[in-house]
Amino acid sequence: MLSIAERHKYILDLLNKNGFIKVSDIAQELDVTPVTIRKDLKYLEEKKLLYRTHGSASPVNPRTTDLDLQKKEKMQIPEKKQIAKAACNLIETNDSIIIASGSTAHALAQELNPEENITVVCASLKTSIVLNENPNIEVIQLGGTVRKNSYSVVGELASQPFSDLTCSKLFLGVDGIDFENGITNSNIEEAALNKRMMKAALRTIILSDSSKFGKRGFGKICNLDQVDVIITDSGIAKHTANTIKEMGIELIIVNKENN
């Protein structure tokens, strides 16, 4: 049986490798009780080496905050650009798609240059302005209440059109992807709008850099198994990638753009 120090090292090494651990799994692997592992996690959290959640732990604080869009656009820029390019490859002639709000979704708008006509339903004012410059893109801008820190619309006026729309694909930027808590957004109103978008789309495609895995936003959008495709960067943990594939979700992993 491992000593306390050896258990702590084992936990931290596994957490660093997988990005997420469950109390029940570690207890079984080390042949100790779940109570023992919870005590280990409590000690390691007090040392600021991990963060505990219900029955599990992560290496960083899983809670996300509702950051200003201008701040988000300055984070993980190369990753977002490559994710956006990969997303463009999924768009076909005469597609009617939805692009939700967020910095990665806006990066998609900046990369999108279709050779033939497509229609794009937009939640973000900034995204609509970018897309409207392209002669091959018909832009449908949602109405509603404009959020000042994201330049996107929310509320019933924004959600109402989706009762009468059917789109081929939804490109959705998110704030958190967690196996237990699912797909989340930091703003509950945007999460509610995203749910309506999913119902109107035949496929849901998540655009997320690898820093979002293991994070949890305030508003839940859906369970992880309700999405069809996830596009992310090579920073995703191998264990996380394998678990997503085992769930039957298509996973597209891009490399960081060379500067």
mmCIF file of C-alpha atoms in Angstrom:
data_model
loop_
_atom_site.group_PDB
_atom_site.id
_atom_site.type_symbol
_atom_site.label_atom_id
_atom_site.label_comp_id
_atom_site.label_asym_id
_atom_site.label_seq_id
_atom_site.Cartn_x
_atom_site.Cartn_y
_atom_site.Cartn_z
ATOM 1 C CA MET A 1 0.000 0.000 0.000
ATOM 2 C CA LEU A 2 1.259 3.474 -0.867
ATOM 3 C CA SER A 3 2.225 5.957 1.796
ATOM 4 C CA ILE A 4 0.330 9.245 2.128
ATOM 5 C CA ALA A 5 3.073 11.114 0.268
ATOM 6 C CA GLU A 6 3.067 8.497 -2.509
ATOM 7 C CA ARG A 7 -0.721 8.737 -2.789
ATOM 8 C CA HIS A 8 -0.514 12.502 -3.099
ATOM 9 C CA LYS A 9 2.103 12.236 -5.830
ATOM 10 C CA TYR A 10 0.035 9.618 -7.657
ATOM 11 C CA ILE A 11 -3.054 11.858 -7.528
ATOM 12 C CA LEU A 12 -1.211 14.941 -8.776
ATOM 13 C CA ASP A 13 0.580 13.048 -11.557
ATOM 14 C CA LEU A 14 -2.682 11.530 -12.770
ATOM 15 C CA LEU A 15 -4.437 14.880 -12.558
ATOM 16 C CA ASN A 16 -1.686 16.530 -14.580
ATOM 17 C CA LYS A 17 -1.925 13.778 -17.198
ATOM 18 C CA ASN A 18 -5.718 13.529 -17.521
ATOM 19 C CA GLY A 19 -6.901 16.978 -16.425
ATOM 20 C CA PHE A 20 -9.641 15.399 -14.297
ATOM 21 C CA ILE A 21 -9.987 12.600 -11.730
ATOM 22 C CA LYS A 22 -12.837 10.884 -9.901
ATOM 23 C CA VAL A 23 -12.704 9.922 -6.244
ATOM 24 C CA SER A 24 -14.241 6.508 -6.926
ATOM 25 C CA ASP A 25 -11.705 5.688 -9.663
ATOM 26 C CA ILE A 26 -8.661 6.652 -7.565
ATOM 27 C CA ALA A 27 -9.970 4.766 -4.532
ATOM 28 C CA GLN A 28 -10.364 1.623 -6.622
ATOM 29 C CA GLU A 29 -6.965 1.990 -8.280
ATOM 30 C CA LEU A 30 -5.148 2.490 -4.964
ATOM 31 C CA ASP A 31 -7.312 0.002 -3.045
ATOM 32 C CA VAL A 32 -8.328 2.498 -0.358
ATOM 33 C CA THR A 33 -11.673 3.913 0.715
ATOM 34 C CA PRO A 34 -13.263 6.953 -0.965
ATOM 35 C CA VAL A 35 -13.072 8.678 2.433
ATOM 36 C CA THR A 36 -9.277 8.369 2.356
ATOM 37 C CA ILE A 37 -9.095 9.914 -1.126
ATOM 38 C CA ARG A 38 -11.421 12.761 -0.131
ATOM 39 C CA LYS A 39 -9.097 13.547 2.782
ATOM 40 C CA ASP A 40 -6.138 13.501 0.379
ATOM 41 C CA LEU A 41 -7.930 15.893 -1.977
ATOM 42 C CA LYS A 42 -8.882 18.195 0.896
ATOM 43 C CA TYR A 43 -5.237 18.369 1.986
ATOM 44 C CA LEU A 44 -4.011 19.005 -1.565
ATOM 45 C CA GLU A 45 -6.645 21.693 -2.082
ATOM 46 C CA GLU A 46 -5.538 23.442 1.107
ATOM 47 C CA LYS A 47 -2.036 23.454 -0.386
ATOM 48 C CA LYS A 48 -3.566 25.033 -3.535
ATOM 49 C CA LEU A 49 -2.467 22.105 -5.683
ATOM 50 C CA LEU A 50 -5.937 21.256 -7.018
ATOM 51 C CA TYR A 51 -9.623 22.152 -6.826
ATOM 52 C CA ARG A 52 -12.246 19.783 -5.471
ATOM 53 C CA THR A 53 -15.704 19.354 -6.943
ATOM 54 C CA HIS A 54 -18.428 16.824 -6.122
ATOM 55 C CA GLY A 55 -16.739 13.436 -6.255
ATOM 56 C CA SER A 56 -13.850 14.666 -8.379
ATOM 57 C CA ALA A 57 -10.986 17.130 -8.708
ATOM 58 C CA SER A 58 -9.366 19.325 -11.358
ATOM 59 C CA PRO A 59 -5.951 21.035 -11.563
ATOM 60 C CA VAL A 60 -7.448 24.518 -11.972
ATOM 61 C CA ASN A 61 -10.509 26.324 -10.679
ATOM 62 C CA PRO A 62 -13.363 24.923 -12.784
ATOM 63 C CA ARG A 63 -15.535 28.006 -12.382
ATOM 64 C CA THR A 64 -15.486 30.491 -15.248
ATOM 65 C CA THR A 65 -16.311 34.187 -15.211
ATOM 66 C CA ASP A 66 -18.183 36.319 -17.732
ATOM 67 C CA LEU A 67 -15.221 38.106 -19.310
ATOM 68 C CA ASP A 68 -15.491 41.068 -21.648
ATOM 69 C CA LEU A 69 -15.309 40.044 -25.320
ATOM 70 C CA GLN A 70 -12.345 42.343 -25.959
ATOM 71 C CA LYS A 71 -10.385 40.466 -23.282
ATOM 72 C CA LYS A 72 -11.401 37.082 -24.682
ATOM 73 C CA GLU A 73 -10.268 38.068 -28.171
ATOM 74 C CA LYS A 74 -6.732 38.548 -26.846
ATOM 75 C CA MET A 75 -6.566 35.033 -25.374
ATOM 76 C CA GLN A 76 -5.474 31.852 -27.259
ATOM 77 C CA ILE A 77 -5.426 33.781 -30.557
ATOM 78 C CA PRO A 78 -3.455 31.210 -32.655
ATOM 79 C CA GLU A 79 -5.617 28.338 -31.386
ATOM 80 C CA LYS A 80 -8.861 30.160 -32.148
ATOM 81 C CA LYS A 81 -7.711 31.006 -35.653
ATOM 82 C CA GLN A 82 -6.916 27.383 -36.467
ATOM 83 C CA ILE A 83 -10.179 26.191 -34.918
ATOM 84 C CA ALA A 84 -12.022 28.727 -37.074
ATOM 85 C CA LYS A 85 -10.266 27.507 -40.231
ATOM 86 C CA ALA A 86 -11.243 23.918 -39.449
ATOM 87 C CA ALA A 87 -14.837 25.013 -38.893
ATOM 88 C CA CYS A 88 -14.899 26.696 -42.314
ATOM 89 C CA ASN A 89 -14.175 23.315 -43.903
ATOM 90 C CA LEU A 90 -17.487 21.992 -42.542
ATOM 91 C CA ILE A 91 -19.578 24.657 -44.277
ATOM 92 C CA GLU A 92 -21.107 23.725 -47.631
ATOM 93 C CA THR A 93 -22.692 25.613 -50.509
ATOM 94 C CA ASN A 94 -26.207 26.858 -49.739
ATOM 95 C CA ASP A 95 -25.815 26.052 -46.050
ATOM 96 C CA SER A 96 -27.999 27.916 -43.589
ATOM 97 C CA ILE A 97 -25.975 28.097 -40.404
ATOM 98 C CA ILE A 98 -26.087 29.718 -36.975
ATOM 99 C CA ILE A 99 -23.032 31.380 -35.487
ATOM 100 C CA ALA A 100 -23.461 32.021 -31.781
ATOM 101 C CA SER A 101 -21.632 34.692 -29.797
ATOM 102 C CA GLY A 102 -18.123 34.549 -28.355
ATOM 103 C CA SER A 103 -14.538 35.171 -29.398
ATOM 104 C CA THR A 104 -13.993 31.822 -31.131
ATOM 105 C CA ALA A 105 -17.261 32.162 -33.035
ATOM 106 C CA HIS A 106 -16.163 35.657 -34.070
ATOM 107 C CA ALA A 107 -12.864 34.188 -35.282
ATOM 108 C CA LEU A 108 -14.930 31.892 -37.519
ATOM 109 C CA ALA A 109 -16.631 34.941 -39.041
ATOM 110 C CA GLN A 110 -13.244 36.489 -39.769
ATOM 111 C CA GLU A 111 -12.039 33.349 -41.580
ATOM 112 C CA LEU A 112 -15.264 32.569 -43.430
ATOM 113 C CA ASN A 113 -15.034 33.284 -47.175
ATOM 114 C CA PRO A 114 -17.398 30.954 -49.072
ATOM 115 C CA GLU A 115 -17.145 30.614 -52.845
ATOM 116 C CA GLU A 116 -20.911 30.132 -53.121
ATOM 117 C CA ASN A 117 -23.902 31.527 -51.270
ATOM 118 C CA ILE A 118 -24.668 30.695 -47.647
ATOM 119 C CA THR A 119 -27.017 32.151 -45.042
ATOM 120 C CA VAL A 120 -25.800 32.928 -41.534
ATOM 121 C CA VAL A 121 -27.991 33.659 -38.517
ATOM 122 C CA CYS A 122 -25.961 35.721 -36.023
ATOM 123 C CA ALA A 123 -26.298 36.510 -32.346
ATOM 124 C CA SER A 124 -23.334 38.907 -32.304
ATOM 125 C CA LEU A 125 -23.471 42.394 -33.786
ATOM 126 C CA LYS A 126 -19.714 42.366 -34.415
ATOM 127 C CA THR A 127 -19.966 39.053 -36.234
ATOM 128 C CA SER A 128 -22.797 40.321 -38.445
ATOM 129 C CA ILE A 129 -20.794 43.401 -39.444
ATOM 130 C CA VAL A 130 -17.811 41.248 -40.474
ATOM 131 C CA LEU A 131 -19.932 38.779 -42.460
ATOM 132 C CA ASN A 132 -21.987 41.486 -44.149
ATOM 133 C CA GLU A 133 -18.873 42.595 -46.057
ATOM 134 C CA ASN A 134 -18.887 39.303 -47.975
ATOM 135 C CA PRO A 135 -21.149 39.268 -51.079
ATOM 136 C CA ASN A 136 -21.732 35.508 -50.804
ATOM 137 C CA ILE A 137 -23.111 35.662 -47.269
ATOM 138 C CA GLU A 138 -26.670 36.598 -46.448
ATOM 139 C CA VAL A 139 -26.780 37.743 -42.836
ATOM 140 C CA ILE A 140 -29.777 37.434 -40.543
ATOM 141 C CA GLN A 141 -29.186 39.454 -37.393
ATOM 142 C CA LEU A 142 -31.188 38.424 -34.338
ATOM 143 C CA GLY A 143 -32.980 41.084 -32.325
ATOM 144 C CA GLY A 144 -33.178 41.330 -28.573
ATOM 145 C CA THR A 145 -31.359 42.969 -25.699
ATOM 146 C CA VAL A 146 -27.725 43.783 -26.468
ATOM 147 C CA ARG A 147 -25.197 42.684 -23.845
ATOM 148 C CA LYS A 148 -22.629 45.461 -23.514
ATOM 149 C CA ASN A 149 -19.635 43.247 -22.714
ATOM 150 C CA SER A 150 -20.200 40.787 -25.568
ATOM 151 C CA TYR A 151 -21.976 42.802 -28.298
ATOM 152 C CA SER A 152 -24.446 39.923 -28.560
ATOM 153 C CA VAL A 153 -28.208 39.777 -28.185
ATOM 154 C CA VAL A 154 -30.208 37.754 -25.649
ATOM 155 C CA GLY A 155 -33.774 37.440 -24.454
ATOM 156 C CA GLU A 156 -37.078 36.292 -25.932
ATOM 157 C CA LEU A 157 -36.808 38.556 -28.986
ATOM 158 C CA ALA A 158 -33.520 36.831 -29.845
ATOM 159 C CA SER A 159 -34.924 33.343 -29.235
ATOM 160 C CA GLN A 160 -38.283 33.751 -30.969
ATOM 161 C CA PRO A 161 -37.132 33.302 -34.612
ATOM 162 C CA PHE A 162 -35.827 29.802 -33.890
ATOM 163 C CA SER A 163 -39.385 28.531 -33.534
ATOM 164 C CA ASP A 164 -39.690 28.907 -37.318
ATOM 165 C CA LEU A 165 -36.129 28.173 -38.489
ATOM 166 C CA THR A 166 -34.283 24.994 -39.415
ATOM 167 C CA CYS A 167 -30.545 25.401 -39.981
ATOM 168 C CA SER A 168 -28.018 22.815 -41.082
ATOM 169 C CA LYS A 169 -25.371 23.622 -38.476
ATOM 170 C CA LEU A 170 -24.851 25.576 -35.282
ATOM 171 C CA PHE A 171 -21.334 26.804 -34.500
ATOM 172 C CA LEU A 172 -21.243 27.342 -30.774
ATOM 173 C CA GLY A 173 -18.501 28.900 -28.686
ATOM 174 C CA VAL A 174 -18.625 27.922 -25.019
ATOM 175 C CA ASP A 175 -17.032 28.790 -21.683
ATOM 176 C CA GLY A 176 -16.866 25.299 -20.242
ATOM 177 C CA ILE A 177 -16.821 21.623 -21.260
ATOM 178 C CA ASP A 178 -17.122 19.175 -18.389
ATOM 179 C CA PHE A 179 -17.978 15.471 -18.457
ATOM 180 C CA GLU A 180 -20.268 15.773 -15.446
ATOM 181 C CA ASN A 181 -21.756 19.222 -15.978
ATOM 182 C CA GLY A 182 -21.804 19.274 -19.775
ATOM 183 C CA ILE A 183 -21.549 22.319 -22.046
ATOM 184 C CA THR A 184 -21.858 25.650 -20.239
ATOM 185 C CA ASN A 185 -21.818 29.406 -20.719
ATOM 186 C CA SER A 186 -20.925 32.054 -18.142
ATOM 187 C CA ASN A 187 -24.126 33.996 -18.831
ATOM 188 C CA ILE A 188 -27.458 32.294 -18.134
ATOM 189 C CA GLU A 189 -29.337 34.312 -20.779
ATOM 190 C CA GLU A 190 -26.855 33.333 -23.476
ATOM 191 C CA ALA A 191 -27.099 29.708 -22.331
ATOM 192 C CA ALA A 192 -30.888 29.858 -22.749
ATOM 193 C CA LEU A 193 -30.503 31.291 -26.261
ATOM 194 C CA ASN A 194 -27.959 28.602 -27.136
ATOM 195 C CA LYS A 195 -30.499 25.915 -26.160
ATOM 196 C CA ARG A 196 -33.011 27.378 -28.601
ATOM 197 C CA MET A 197 -30.341 27.485 -31.296
ATOM 198 C CA MET A 198 -29.592 23.789 -30.789
ATOM 199 C CA LYS A 199 -33.236 22.859 -31.319
ATOM 200 C CA ALA A 200 -33.231 24.738 -34.636
ATOM 201 C CA ALA A 201 -30.005 23.129 -35.924
ATOM 202 C CA LEU A 202 -29.477 19.679 -37.414
ATOM 203 C CA ARG A 203 -25.897 19.525 -36.070
ATOM 204 C CA THR A 204 -24.220 21.255 -33.151
ATOM 205 C CA ILE A 205 -20.514 21.999 -33.576
ATOM 206 C CA ILE A 206 -18.589 23.217 -30.538
ATOM 207 C CA LEU A 207 -15.689 25.618 -31.118
ATOM 208 C CA SER A 208 -13.458 25.539 -28.052
ATOM 209 C CA ASP A 209 -9.771 25.955 -27.322
ATOM 210 C CA SER A 210 -8.381 23.338 -24.949
ATOM 211 C CA SER A 211 -8.373 25.672 -21.923
ATOM 212 C CA LYS A 212 -12.180 25.283 -21.686
ATOM 213 C CA PHE A 213 -12.075 21.578 -20.822
ATOM 214 C CA GLY A 214 -12.780 20.877 -17.169
ATOM 215 C CA LYS A 215 -14.332 24.342 -16.749
ATOM 216 C CA ARG A 216 -17.912 25.108 -15.694
ATOM 217 C CA GLY A 217 -19.894 28.196 -16.523
ATOM 218 C CA PHE A 218 -22.928 29.531 -14.652
ATOM 219 C CA GLY A 219 -25.521 28.521 -17.255
ATOM 220 C CA LYS A 220 -25.821 24.971 -18.578
ATOM 221 C CA ILE A 221 -26.520 24.613 -22.291
ATOM 222 C CA CYS A 222 -26.695 20.828 -22.688
ATOM 223 C CA ASN A 223 -25.142 17.514 -21.773
ATOM 224 C CA LEU A 224 -21.956 16.639 -23.610
ATOM 225 C CA ASP A 225 -23.565 13.746 -25.496
ATOM 226 C CA GLN A 226 -26.008 16.152 -27.169
ATOM 227 C CA VAL A 227 -23.320 17.730 -29.391
ATOM 228 C CA ASP A 228 -22.149 16.273 -32.694
ATOM 229 C CA VAL A 229 -18.674 17.733 -33.252
ATOM 230 C CA ILE A 230 -16.025 19.400 -31.096
ATOM 231 C CA ILE A 231 -13.195 21.349 -32.713
ATOM 232 C CA THR A 232 -10.302 22.108 -30.379
ATOM 233 C CA ASP A 233 -6.511 22.444 -30.325
ATOM 234 C CA SER A 234 -3.723 19.993 -29.563
ATOM 235 C CA GLY A 235 -3.547 21.132 -25.937
ATOM 236 C CA ILE A 236 -6.420 18.783 -25.087
ATOM 237 C CA ALA A 237 -5.424 15.991 -22.682
ATOM 238 C CA LYS A 238 -5.164 12.551 -24.304
ATOM 239 C CA HIS A 239 -7.525 11.017 -21.756
ATOM 240 C CA THR A 240 -10.109 13.734 -22.424
ATOM 241 C CA ALA A 241 -9.826 13.277 -26.183
ATOM 242 C CA ASN A 242 -10.242 9.500 -25.908
ATOM 243 C CA THR A 243 -13.294 9.831 -23.658
ATOM 244 C CA ILE A 244 -14.963 12.231 -26.108
ATOM 245 C CA LYS A 245 -14.352 9.851 -29.015
ATOM 246 C CA GLU A 246 -15.716 6.919 -26.983
ATOM 247 C CA MET A 247 -18.926 8.926 -26.527
ATOM 248 C CA GLY A 248 -19.394 8.918 -30.302
ATOM 249 C CA ILE A 249 -18.647 12.628 -30.702
ATOM 250 C CA GLU A 250 -16.550 13.634 -33.693
ATOM 251 C CA LEU A 251 -13.393 15.327 -32.411
ATOM 252 C CA ILE A 252 -11.311 17.539 -34.676
ATOM 253 C CA ILE A 253 -7.949 18.550 -33.202
ATOM 254 C CA VAL A 254 -5.970 21.369 -34.832
ATOM 255 C CA ASN A 255 -2.382 22.412 -34.292
ATOM 256 C CA LYS A 256 -1.424 25.895 -33.164
ATOM 257 C CA GLU A 257 -0.655 28.220 -36.042
ATOM 258 C CA ASN A 258 3.047 28.833 -36.561
ATOM 259 C CA ASN A 259 3.945 32.485 -35.955
#
